[in-house]
Amino acid sequence: MRMMKIVELDNDDSSIKLNQRKTKKMDQDLEETPDKLLDQGVQQDLKTTWRSLFDFTTPRHGVSLLIAVFFSLASGLAMPIMAVFLGRLFNSFTTYGGGGITATKLMKQVTSGLIALVGLGFASWILKGLFFVSWVVFGELQAKNARNKLFGGMLLKDLEWYDMRKNGVSALIPRLNTQIRELQISTSHPLGLAVQYTVTALASLGLAFYESWSVTLVTLSTLPIGAGVLAFLSRRTQPKIYAQSAALGQASKLANNAISNIDTVKYFNGQEFECRQYSTSIKRAARYYLQQAKFNALQIGIIRFLTLSLFVQAFWYGEYLVRNEKSTAGRILTTFWACLLATESIEMMLPQLIVLEKGRAAGATLKATLLQIDRGRRVVTMAGQHAPLYCDGDIEVRNISFAYPARLDHHVLEQANFFFPAGETTFVIGKSGSGKSTLGNLLMRFYPPTVGEILIDGNPIQTIDINWLRNNITLIQQSSILFNESIFKNIAFGRKDYTKVRMGDMKACVQLAMLQETINELPDGLDTVVGTGGSAMSGGQRQRVAIARARLRDTPILILDESTSALDHISRTKVMEAIRAWRRGKTTIIITHDISQIRENDFTYVIQNGKVVQEGFRHTLEKVRDGPFTSTFLNPEVKSSYTGDNQDIEKTLEPCESSLETMTDQRNSHISDDSMDIQIAPRNLRIPEAVFQRASYVPDSMRVSWIRRPSSILQTPFSPLEPSFNRMSLHSVRVDELRRPSSAAVSHPRKKSISLSAVSELGYLETNFKDKQPSFNSPFEVGSTSTQRAKRASNISISPSVRLPSPRSFKIPSRRKRKLTREEKALRILPIRKILATVWPTLPARSRILLVLGFLFAFLHAAATPFFSWIFSRLLATFFSGDSNQALVWSLCILGVAIFDGICSYLWRHLLEYCGQVWVDQLRSEAVKRMLAQPRSWFELDKNILSRLIGCLDQDGEEMRDLVGRFAGYIFVAAAMVVIAIVWSLTVSWKLTLVGLASTPFIYAILTAFTVVSGKWEGRSNDAGDTAGAIFTETFVNIRTVRALTLESYFHKKYTIATEEALKVGLKRSAYSGFFYGFANSGMMFVIALTFYYAAILVTSNEMSVQSVMTVVSLLLFSISGAQGMIAFVPQISISQDTATRLLRLANLSLHASHETSGTIKISTPGEISFRNLTFTYPSRPGIPALSNFTLTIPPHTCTAIVGASGSGKSTLASLLLDMYPISNDNPLGLTFSSRPIHTLHTQTLRSLIAIVPQQTPLFPATISENIAYGLPSSSPLATSANIRAAAVAAGIDEFICSLPRGYSTSVGDGSLGLSGGQIQRLGIARAIVRRPQILILDEATSSLDVESAALIRNSVKGLTSGANGKRSRLTVIIITHSREMMSVAENIVVVERGRCIQMGAYEKLIRSEGPFRRLIQCGEVDDEEWVGC
C-alpha cells in the first residue's frame, strides 16, 4: 500500500549546512595531500619522526626486528675488531722497521694476526649473510602489514571518504602503492645498514677511547659542529620530500586519466596536451627532489671533509705522545684506524639517509591515512544492529534531503517523499541531474541522508545490518562495472555463495539477459575474460552481464538505474518484459528517463530539481495537461537553430559573469569578428519556466490527496488485481493514522528469505520462449530466432558441474612456474651497461656538460683517496723516524686533501643527481609520449594494465634515477680508486700488488653471482607486488560495485593471498641473496690477510723496505675498502636495474609501430566515405569478425543513422572512421575518404575533421571550459569563451553550468564535482560541437538524456544538417543509435546485423515497407536469411 507521509523538518537550512561542514572538516583534517602541508606546516598528525619507520611494526614483528638488530650489532662489530688486528699488524711492521723486533718474531706476529683475521672473515660471512636475510624479512613484514591495514581500513570507509579525495581514488591508489614500496625498501637493507654503521661507529669510538682517550678527543673535536650542520640540513629535507610526493601524485593522476581515457585522447588529438601537462608536473617534482639531493650531497661533503681533516691535529698530537713515550705507535695507529672507521661509517650511512627520509615520510603519510580512515564514518556491522529474518520489500522515504560531500551547498534531493510497496514495480523519472540516481545510492546506504529517514519494512535503514541490507537489495547502474574475471565469474558474483554456482544456475540468468548469442560467439564462451572494468565488451553487453548477475542474485528488492540504456529498443523491450515477469511479486524500482518502459498502470514519480513534483499512475499523469509529466516527457517544446553561422554570442546569450572572464583569462585567447560560426536563438532554446521552478508542481487535485495503494502482502504474486482496485486514493489522511495491517490478521504467502527465487520464473520462461525455442539441447538456445543461432549454440559445450573457485584457492601466478624464453629474459632485466648507455643520448646538451663535470669531480674524488693513502703512509713513517717537522708537513697536506675532497664529493654527487633526474624525467615524458602513440590494441594487452603502467612512471622512475644519481658515481669512484691504486702500487712493488690482486677473479665471480641472483629475485618480488597492487586498484576503483555486491570479503581474501605470496617471494629472495651478500662483504678480509702475509715475506727477505710495504698495503687497503663499500649497494642496484628495464621498455616503444603513423596525406575535407567489402576483427578477439564484408557509401553533407541490435558492429564503424584500428592489408580499399584509403591519410589531420560523442563520455580533472575545449590549442579561435558557451547552449548544459558558483571554471573529473550521467553526456556533446567538425559522429549520444534534453539535441542536429538560410550544411552527421526519434532525424537509415549492412533507405520508406528495419523497430527480429542488401 502506497502512502506518503509528511514530517516537519526540525532543522533549518543553516543548521544542516553547519552539521555538514563539521562532518566534512572532521574527515578532511588529515587529507593526504602533502602540498597542503607546505603551505600550513606539517600538521600534528603528520609530523614525521624516525619512529614513523616502525608505524606498521606489530609485537609479532618484534622478534624479527630483534634478530635483525642482533645481527647488525654482530656484523657491525666485525670492522672495529678488524681495526684492532690491523693496528697490531701495522705496529709489528713499524716496530720491525725501527729495529724493535727480529724477522722471525715479525713473521710469528703476522701469522697469528692473519689467522685471527681469516677467522674473523668466516664469522663475518655468516653474520653479514644473516644480517641481510633478517632485514629483508623485516621489510617484507612491514610492507605486508601496511598493505593489509590499508586495504582492510579502506574497505570499511563509506563512499563519502572516497568522494572527498582531492586527486580522486584513481590517483590515490598508485601513490599508496608507491609509499608502501618506499617503506618496504627503507625498512629492509638500508635500515639494516644504518643500524650496522651506527654500531660500527659507536664500537669504533669505544675502541678509540680505550686505546687513547686523549687522541680520540683531539681527533673528534670538530665533529659536534658537523653534527649540528647535518641535523639542520636533515630538517630542511623533509618538507621537500612531501612536496615531491604531492607533485608526483598530480603527475600520476594526469597519466592515469590519459591512459584510462585513451580513446578520448586519440579522438580529440589530445596526446601533445597530455604529454605537456605530465612533463610540467614531473618537472615540478624534480625541483623538490633536487633540493633534497643538494642537502644530502652537502651532508656527505661535510662528513668527507671532517673524516680526512681530523688527522691534521690528531697525527701531530699522536706523534708528540710517541716521541715523549706517553704512548706506543701501535696504540696510536689503532686509535687512528678506529676514528677513521667511525667517520667512514657515518659517511657510508649518509647515502642511505635519503632512502630512510623518504621511508619515514611514506610511513607517516600511510599512518596519517589510517588515522583519517579511523576518524571518519565507517561501514561496520556493529553489535546490536538489526538483521530481520526476511525481507518483505516495503520501502518508505520520508522527507529526505541530501547533498554530496563535494558540493554541500547544493541539495540533490530536497524534502522528497517516496513509498515503494512490497511486490510492486514503481518508476522514478526525471531530467538529467534531477536526483534520480541519488535515490538509489541512498537506498543502498552508500551515503547517509542529510535530513529525513528511510524505512525498510518499517525499520530505519541506519539500524539495519549493512550486509543484510545489501544482500536484499540489488542496484544495477548505467555504467555497469565488471571485474577482470571471466563472464561466468562476473555473473556468479551475484550470489553470496558464489563458489557453489553451477552451470545449471547460470542458464536462466543468461536467457533473461539475452546473453546466449554473445556468449556463443566468443571463443572461450563463459570463460572469456572481460578485461579491466569489462573493457573487452560493449556497453550493452556489460549491461546484460550485470542484469544476468542481478537475476542470479534474485533479491527481494531490485533497483534498475538506466540499466538498459545501452541496449537497442527491441533488446531493451524484451529484457524489460523478462524482468517484469521475473520480478512479479517482488519490489522493483526502475529509474529511467525512457517513458516507453512505463505501462498505463505503472505508478510513477516525477522528480525535478530534487523534489517530487508529480506522482501517480501513468494514465493519470497523462491526463494532467501542462503537468511536468506531459510537458517534459510527452510534448517537450525545445527547439534549436544551431546552424553554424557567424553571430555575436553576446546578443543571444544571457551573461554568465561568474565564469566567462575567468575562461578568457585561462585560455589567453581573443575573439575576432569572425571567430564565431554559431547562431543561437535564445527564445527557441528557453525551456518553460514552470519546469525549472524550485517549487514542486503539483495540481490542486493532487495536493489535497496522497496516493496510496494496497500492500502486496494482501495478494499473491499470481493474482493481479484490476487497476481500479490496485490503486486507490485516500484523502486527508494523517501520518499517525496510517497503519500497516497486523501480521496476526494477515497471512503472508510471499514472505521469503533472500535466497528464495520466484516460483513463476520457470513458467514464464517456458511460456515466453516456447514458440521461439527450436530445441533445448544447449543451455544457450533460448531466445534464438534462427537456425543459424541454434547451430552456433550447439557448438558450445560446457560441463554443468563447473564451479567458481573460492578466493582461498586463488593462486598468484609466479614466474618460477614457467621458463622464460631468451627474448623474455633479455627484456626482463637489462644489463647495467645497456641501461647506462641510454643516459648520454637522452640528456640535452647542457645536462651532458654537467654529466661530464660530475664524473670529472668523481674522478678527482677517487684520486684523492689513494693520494690520501700515500700521504697517510708517509705520516706513518714519522712514527719510527721521529721527524716532527715531516709529521707537520704531511698533516697539513692531509688538510688540503680533505678540503679538496669534500668539495669534489659534494659536486659530483649533486651534478650526477641532477643528471639522473633529468634522465628519468626525459624517459618518463618519452614513455608517456610513446604510450599515447601506440595503437588502441596495445592497451588491451594483459602486460599493459593501467596500474602497471602508472607504477612504471611513478615508482619505477624514482628507483631508476638512483642508477645515475647514486650508483653510477659510486661505481665509477670505486673503479677509479682501484685503477689508480693498482697502477701506483705496481710502480712501488709489482710483486706485492699482484699477490694482493690474485684473488680478484674469484671475488668478482662471487660478486657477479650475487648481482644476478639479487636481480632475478628482485624481479620476482616486483612482479608479486604488482599483482597485489592490481588487486588493490581494481577493488577500490570499483568500490561502489564491490559494496553493492557485498564482495568485500572476496577481494579481501584475494588480496591477502596476494600479499602472502609477495611475502613468500621476499623471504626466498632474502635467503638466496643473503649467502652471496655475506661472502661478498667479507672477502676483503681474506685479501688483506694474503697481502700482509706476503708483505712480511718481502720485508724479512729485504726485498722491500717497510716504508714501501706500508705504501702498497695502505693503497690496496683503502682502495679495496672503497670497492667493498659498493657491495652494500648491490641489492638497491638490483632494484633500480629491474625498474629501469620496465621504464625503458615503455620509453623505447616504437613511434612508428602504430598504423596511425603510416599515413602522410593531409586532407582538408573528408568528402565521401566508402566502406567496400570490409572485414574487421579486433586484435584482442581473433577469429570473431566484428564486421563481415561490410559495404556502405556515405555521401558528404548528409545525415546517416546506423542502427541495429547491440553488438552488431555499429560502434566498430565509428572506431574505424577515427582510425583507432588498422584496416586489413588484404583489402586496403576497405575504407576510403574521397577515394583515398584511410591508411594513406595523416591520422591527426583526419581526426581534427571528425568529432565523436561516445557512449560514455569521460571527464578530465580540469574545469568545465577546459573539458569542452579539450584537444584544441589555446590559441585556436575555437577555444574562445564565446564559442565554448555556444556549444554548451546547443548541448543544453549552459543553464546548469551557469548555476554553479564558479560557472565554467568549476573543476570536474576525478576528485572534483560529481555530475550525473546525463550532464556528462551533454558536456561530451558540447565537446564535439565546439570543434566545428566536418564529420560529427553521435554514438548513442542521447542514451543518458531525458526526453527534453534529447529533443534539444535532436533539434540541434537538425540545425546542423539543414544549415542556415536554406543552404545545405557542409557537415556530415553519422548517428549510431537505438532511439527511433534520433533515427527520424537522419536522411538515410543503415541497418547493421552481425557486422553486415542488410538494408538501407529513408526512414519513412523503410518504416512503411516490410523488411529488417521495420521488424527491428516493431518486434526486433532481423532474419539473417532475409537480406535486403545495401
PDB file of C-alpha atoms in Angstrom, residues 270-455:
ATOM      1  CA  GLY A 270      44.986  15.315 -27.047  1.00  0.00           C
ATOM      2  CA  GLN A 271      48.326  13.465 -26.990  1.00  0.00           C
ATOM      3  CA  GLU A 272      50.523  16.554 -27.059  1.00  0.00           C
ATOM      4  CA  PHE A 273      48.387  18.293 -24.463  1.00  0.00           C
ATOM      5  CA  GLU A 274      48.593  15.324 -22.096  1.00  0.00           C
ATOM      6  CA  CYS A 275      52.353  14.999 -22.598  1.00  0.00           C
ATOM      7  CA  ARG A 276      52.826  18.695 -21.899  1.00  0.00           C
ATOM      8  CA  GLN A 277      50.739  18.519 -18.721  1.00  0.00           C
ATOM      9  CA  TYR A 278      52.606  15.463 -17.491  1.00  0.00           C
ATOM     10  CA  SER A 279      56.025  16.959 -18.230  1.00  0.00           C
ATOM     11  CA  THR A 280      55.112  20.092 -16.291  1.00  0.00           C
ATOM     12  CA  SER A 281      54.122  18.037 -13.242  1.00  0.00           C
ATOM     13  CA  ILE A 282      57.245  15.883 -13.177  1.00  0.00           C
ATOM     14  CA  LYS A 283      59.458  18.950 -13.625  1.00  0.00           C
ATOM     15  CA  ARG A 284      57.805  20.418 -10.548  1.00  0.00           C
ATOM     16  CA  ALA A 285      58.522  17.186  -8.662  1.00  0.00           C
ATOM     17  CA  ALA A 286      62.114  17.250  -9.942  1.00  0.00           C
ATOM     18  CA  ARG A 287      62.738  20.676  -8.415  1.00  0.00           C
ATOM     19  CA  TYR A 288      61.779  19.375  -4.996  1.00  0.00           C
ATOM     20  CA  TYR A 289      63.916  16.249  -5.351  1.00  0.00           C
ATOM     21  CA  LEU A 290      66.975  18.184  -6.469  1.00  0.00           C
ATOM     22  CA  GLN A 291      66.709  20.259  -3.332  1.00  0.00           C
ATOM     23  CA  GLN A 292      66.730  17.033  -1.324  1.00  0.00           C
ATOM     24  CA  ALA A 293      69.734  15.789  -3.308  1.00  0.00           C
ATOM     25  CA  LYS A 294      71.585  19.061  -2.750  1.00  0.00           C
ATOM     26  CA  PHE A 295      71.146  18.830   1.009  1.00  0.00           C
ATOM     27  CA  ASN A 296      72.225  15.186   1.018  1.00  0.00           C
ATOM     28  CA  ALA A 297      75.309  15.884  -1.122  1.00  0.00           C
ATOM     29  CA  LEU A 298      76.228  18.767   1.177  1.00  0.00           C
ATOM     30  CA  GLN A 299      75.974  16.452   4.180  1.00  0.00           C
ATOM     31  CA  ILE A 300      78.274  13.914   2.558  1.00  0.00           C
ATOM     32  CA  GLY A 301      80.759  16.615   1.542  1.00  0.00           C
ATOM     33  CA  ILE A 302      80.937  17.922   5.090  1.00  0.00           C
ATOM     34  CA  ILE A 303      81.415  14.452   6.535  1.00  0.00           C
ATOM     35  CA  ARG A 304      84.096  13.707   3.944  1.00  0.00           C
ATOM     36  CA  PHE A 305      85.975  16.844   4.927  1.00  0.00           C
ATOM     37  CA  LEU A 306      85.715  16.006   8.625  1.00  0.00           C
ATOM     38  CA  THR A 307      86.773  12.409   8.032  1.00  0.00           C
ATOM     39  CA  LEU A 308      90.068  13.380   6.453  1.00  0.00           C
ATOM     40  CA  SER A 309      90.777  16.602   8.302  1.00  0.00           C
ATOM     41  CA  LEU A 310      90.601  15.026  11.719  1.00  0.00           C
ATOM     42  CA  PHE A 311      94.093  13.578  11.082  1.00  0.00           C
ATOM     43  CA  VAL A 312      95.640  17.090  10.991  1.00  0.00           C
ATOM     44  CA  GLN A 313      95.572  17.706  14.712  1.00  0.00           C
ATOM     45  CA  ALA A 314      95.369  14.032  15.661  1.00  0.00           C
ATOM     46  CA  PHE A 315      98.550  12.832  13.995  1.00  0.00           C
ATOM     47  CA  TRP A 316     100.519  15.801  15.132  1.00  0.00           C
ATOM     48  CA  TYR A 317      99.345  15.186  18.687  1.00  0.00           C
ATOM     49  CA  GLY A 318      99.894  11.440  18.361  1.00  0.00           C
ATOM     50  CA  GLU A 319     103.434  11.940  17.131  1.00  0.00           C
ATOM     51  CA  TYR A 320     104.043  14.110  20.199  1.00  0.00           C
ATOM     52  CA  LEU A 321     102.840  11.310  22.516  1.00  0.00           C
ATOM     53  CA  VAL A 322     105.010   8.676  20.829  1.00  0.00           C
ATOM     54  CA  ARG A 323     108.075  10.920  20.854  1.00  0.00           C
ATOM     55  CA  ASN A 324     107.620  11.553  24.591  1.00  0.00           C
ATOM     56  CA  GLU A 325     106.948   7.842  25.186  1.00  0.00           C
ATOM     57  CA  LYS A 326     103.448   8.544  26.563  1.00  0.00           C
ATOM     58  CA  SER A 327     102.017   6.022  24.112  1.00  0.00           C
ATOM     59  CA  THR A 328     103.133   3.489  21.556  1.00  0.00           C
ATOM     60  CA  ALA A 329     102.865   3.769  17.801  1.00  0.00           C
ATOM     61  CA  GLY A 330     100.588   0.694  17.726  1.00  0.00           C
ATOM     62  CA  ARG A 331      98.066   2.196  20.146  1.00  0.00           C
ATOM     63  CA  ILE A 332      98.080   5.490  18.278  1.00  0.00           C
ATOM     64  CA  LEU A 333      97.584   3.682  14.951  1.00  0.00           C
ATOM     65  CA  THR A 334      94.764   1.621  16.390  1.00  0.00           C
ATOM     66  CA  THR A 335      93.141   4.815  17.652  1.00  0.00           C
ATOM     67  CA  PHE A 336      93.507   6.435  14.245  1.00  0.00           C
ATOM     68  CA  TRP A 337      92.030   3.386  12.484  1.00  0.00           C
ATOM     69  CA  ALA A 338      89.120   3.305  14.919  1.00  0.00           C
ATOM     70  CA  CYS A 339      88.351   7.007  14.468  1.00  0.00           C
ATOM     71  CA  LEU A 340      88.654   6.629  10.709  1.00  0.00           C
ATOM     72  CA  LEU A 341      86.238   3.688  10.778  1.00  0.00           C
ATOM     73  CA  ALA A 342      83.767   5.701  12.859  1.00  0.00           C
ATOM     74  CA  THR A 343      83.730   8.654  10.475  1.00  0.00           C
ATOM     75  CA  GLU A 344      83.697   6.404   7.405  1.00  0.00           C
ATOM     76  CA  SER A 345      80.731   4.555   8.870  1.00  0.00           C
ATOM     77  CA  ILE A 346      78.880   7.845   9.214  1.00  0.00           C
ATOM     78  CA  GLU A 347      79.848   8.722   5.648  1.00  0.00           C
ATOM     79  CA  MET A 348      78.637   5.348   4.355  1.00  0.00           C
ATOM     80  CA  MET A 349      75.377   5.829   6.231  1.00  0.00           C
ATOM     81  CA  LEU A 350      74.592   9.181   4.595  1.00  0.00           C
ATOM     82  CA  PRO A 351      73.712   7.766   1.129  1.00  0.00           C
ATOM     83  CA  GLN A 352      71.116   5.634   2.916  1.00  0.00           C
ATOM     84  CA  LEU A 353      69.802   8.723   4.666  1.00  0.00           C
ATOM     85  CA  ILE A 354      67.747   9.922   1.706  1.00  0.00           C
ATOM     86  CA  VAL A 355      66.174   6.444   1.455  1.00  0.00           C
ATOM     87  CA  LEU A 356      65.359   6.478   5.151  1.00  0.00           C
ATOM     88  CA  GLU A 357      63.997  10.029   4.941  1.00  0.00           C
ATOM     89  CA  LYS A 358      61.627   9.011   2.162  1.00  0.00           C
ATOM     90  CA  GLY A 359      60.727   5.881   4.089  1.00  0.00           C
ATOM     91  CA  ARG A 360      59.766   7.727   7.230  1.00  0.00           C
ATOM     92  CA  ALA A 361      57.797  10.269   5.160  1.00  0.00           C
ATOM     93  CA  ALA A 362      55.983   7.363   3.499  1.00  0.00           C
ATOM     94  CA  GLY A 363      55.345   5.708   6.866  1.00  0.00           C
ATOM     95  CA  ALA A 364      53.974   8.956   8.321  1.00  0.00           C
ATOM     96  CA  THR A 365      51.701   9.505   5.321  1.00  0.00           C
ATOM     97  CA  LEU A 366      50.390   5.947   5.412  1.00  0.00           C
ATOM     98  CA  LYS A 367      49.814   6.226   9.139  1.00  0.00           C
ATOM     99  CA  ALA A 368      48.001   9.533   8.669  1.00  0.00           C
ATOM    100  CA  THR A 369      45.800   7.892   6.047  1.00  0.00           C
ATOM    101  CA  LEU A 370      44.900   5.174   8.528  1.00  0.00           C
ATOM    102  CA  LEU A 371      44.157   7.774  11.198  1.00  0.00           C
ATOM    103  CA  GLN A 372      41.923   9.546   8.730  1.00  0.00           C
ATOM    104  CA  ILE A 373      40.154   6.293   7.976  1.00  0.00           C
ATOM    105  CA  ASP A 374      39.620   5.623  11.680  1.00  0.00           C
ATOM    106  CA  ARG A 375      38.249   9.099  12.380  1.00  0.00           C
ATOM    107  CA  GLY A 376      35.604   9.266   9.683  1.00  0.00           C
ATOM    108  CA  ARG A 377      32.419   7.303   9.260  1.00  0.00           C
ATOM    109  CA  ARG A 378      32.988   3.613   8.765  1.00  0.00           C
ATOM    110  CA  VAL A 379      30.943   0.858   7.242  1.00  0.00           C
ATOM    111  CA  VAL A 380      30.824  -1.653  10.067  1.00  0.00           C
ATOM    112  CA  THR A 381      28.454  -4.282  11.337  1.00  0.00           C
ATOM    113  CA  MET A 382      28.102  -3.151  14.922  1.00  0.00           C
ATOM    114  CA  ALA A 383      26.738  -5.344  17.677  1.00  0.00           C
ATOM    115  CA  GLY A 384      23.015  -4.870  18.122  1.00  0.00           C
ATOM    116  CA  GLN A 385      22.210  -3.901  14.550  1.00  0.00           C
ATOM    117  CA  HIS A 386      19.010  -5.357  13.225  1.00  0.00           C
ATOM    118  CA  ALA A 387      19.011  -8.244  10.739  1.00  0.00           C
ATOM    119  CA  PRO A 388      15.377  -9.210  10.024  1.00  0.00           C
ATOM    120  CA  LEU A 389      14.502 -12.827   9.367  1.00  0.00           C
ATOM    121  CA  TYR A 390      13.068 -11.968   5.956  1.00  0.00           C
ATOM    122  CA  CYS A 391      12.725  -9.018   3.646  1.00  0.00           C
ATOM    123  CA  ASP A 392       9.182  -8.103   2.690  1.00  0.00           C
ATOM    124  CA  GLY A 393      10.201  -5.240   0.409  1.00  0.00           C
ATOM    125  CA  ASP A 394       8.318  -2.174   1.677  1.00  0.00           C
ATOM    126  CA  ILE A 395      10.432   0.978   1.240  1.00  0.00           C
ATOM    127  CA  GLU A 396       9.413   4.325   2.625  1.00  0.00           C
ATOM    128  CA  VAL A 397      11.427   7.509   2.120  1.00  0.00           C
ATOM    129  CA  ARG A 398      10.401  10.348   4.424  1.00  0.00           C
ATOM    130  CA  ASN A 399      11.340  13.952   3.767  1.00  0.00           C
ATOM    131  CA  ILE A 400      14.791  13.122   2.531  1.00  0.00           C
ATOM    132  CA  SER A 401      17.269  15.909   1.841  1.00  0.00           C
ATOM    133  CA  PHE A 402      20.774  15.146   0.668  1.00  0.00           C
ATOM    134  CA  ALA A 403      23.861  16.935  -0.687  1.00  0.00           C
ATOM    135  CA  TYR A 404      27.009  15.246  -1.957  1.00  0.00           C
ATOM    136  CA  PRO A 405      30.183  15.924   0.048  1.00  0.00           C
ATOM    137  CA  ALA A 406      31.843  17.710  -2.867  1.00  0.00           C
ATOM    138  CA  ARG A 407      29.037  20.269  -3.025  1.00  0.00           C
ATOM    139  CA  LEU A 408      27.384  20.675   0.352  1.00  0.00           C
ATOM    140  CA  ASP A 409      25.628  23.875  -0.641  1.00  0.00           C
ATOM    141  CA  HIS A 410      23.525  22.111  -3.265  1.00  0.00           C
ATOM    142  CA  HIS A 411      20.792  19.660  -2.265  1.00  0.00           C
ATOM    143  CA  VAL A 412      20.418  16.941  -4.863  1.00  0.00           C
ATOM    144  CA  LEU A 413      17.277  15.768  -3.083  1.00  0.00           C
ATOM    145  CA  GLU A 414      15.200  18.156  -1.016  1.00  0.00           C
ATOM    146  CA  GLN A 415      12.306  17.084   1.226  1.00  0.00           C
ATOM    147  CA  ALA A 416      11.498  14.205  -1.099  1.00  0.00           C
ATOM    148  CA  ASN A 417       8.964  11.548  -0.155  1.00  0.00           C
ATOM    149  CA  PHE A 418       8.547   8.148  -1.782  1.00  0.00           C
ATOM    150  CA  PHE A 419       6.810   4.910  -0.994  1.00  0.00           C
ATOM    151  CA  PHE A 420       7.663   1.698  -2.817  1.00  0.00           C
ATOM    152  CA  PRO A 421       5.251  -1.036  -1.719  1.00  0.00           C
ATOM    153  CA  ALA A 422       6.362  -4.621  -1.451  1.00  0.00           C
ATOM    154  CA  GLY A 423       5.843  -6.759  -4.521  1.00  0.00           C
ATOM    155  CA  GLU A 424       5.200  -3.909  -6.975  1.00  0.00           C
ATOM    156  CA  THR A 425       7.097  -2.145  -9.733  1.00  0.00           C
ATOM    157  CA  THR A 426       7.492   1.612  -9.422  1.00  0.00           C
ATOM    158  CA  PHE A 427       9.094   4.070 -11.824  1.00  0.00           C
ATOM    159  CA  VAL A 428      11.105   7.173 -10.965  1.00  0.00           C
ATOM    160  CA  ILE A 429      11.660   9.564 -13.864  1.00  0.00           C
ATOM    161  CA  GLY A 430      13.174  12.986 -14.218  1.00  0.00           C
ATOM    162  CA  LYS A 431      15.560  15.102 -16.173  1.00  0.00           C
ATOM    163  CA  SER A 432      19.312  14.555 -16.077  1.00  0.00           C
ATOM    164  CA  GLY A 433      20.677  15.760 -12.753  1.00  0.00           C
ATOM    165  CA  SER A 434      17.299  15.776 -11.034  1.00  0.00           C
ATOM    166  CA  GLY A 435      18.432  13.363  -8.304  1.00  0.00           C
ATOM    167  CA  LYS A 436      17.150  10.027  -9.603  1.00  0.00           C
ATOM    168  CA  SER A 437      20.412   8.108  -9.226  1.00  0.00           C
ATOM    169  CA  THR A 438      20.981   9.648  -5.810  1.00  0.00           C
ATOM    170  CA  LEU A 439      17.880   7.857  -4.599  1.00  0.00           C
ATOM    171  CA  GLY A 440      19.457   4.509  -5.498  1.00  0.00           C
ATOM    172  CA  ASN A 441      22.670   5.458  -3.697  1.00  0.00           C
ATOM    173  CA  LEU A 442      20.739   6.324  -0.545  1.00  0.00           C
ATOM    174  CA  LEU A 443      18.706   3.117  -0.614  1.00  0.00           C
ATOM    175  CA  MET A 444      21.965   1.133  -0.865  1.00  0.00           C
ATOM    176  CA  ARG A 445      23.221   3.183   2.103  1.00  0.00           C
ATOM    177  CA  PHE A 446      26.225   4.378   0.164  1.00  0.00           C
ATOM    178  CA  TYR A 447      25.579   7.735   1.799  1.00  0.00           C
ATOM    179  CA  PRO A 448      23.583   8.734   4.876  1.00  0.00           C
ATOM    180  CA  PRO A 449      20.794  11.228   4.233  1.00  0.00           C
ATOM    181  CA  THR A 450      21.367  14.734   5.487  1.00  0.00           C
ATOM    182  CA  VAL A 451      17.816  15.047   6.784  1.00  0.00           C
ATOM    183  CA  GLY A 452      14.942  12.583   6.863  1.00  0.00           C
ATOM    184  CA  GLU A 453      14.804   8.828   7.129  1.00  0.00           C
ATOM    185  CA  ILE A 454      14.418   5.705   5.060  1.00  0.00           C
ATOM    186  CA  LEU A 455      12.443   2.710   6.289  1.00  0.00           C
TER     187      LEU A 455
END
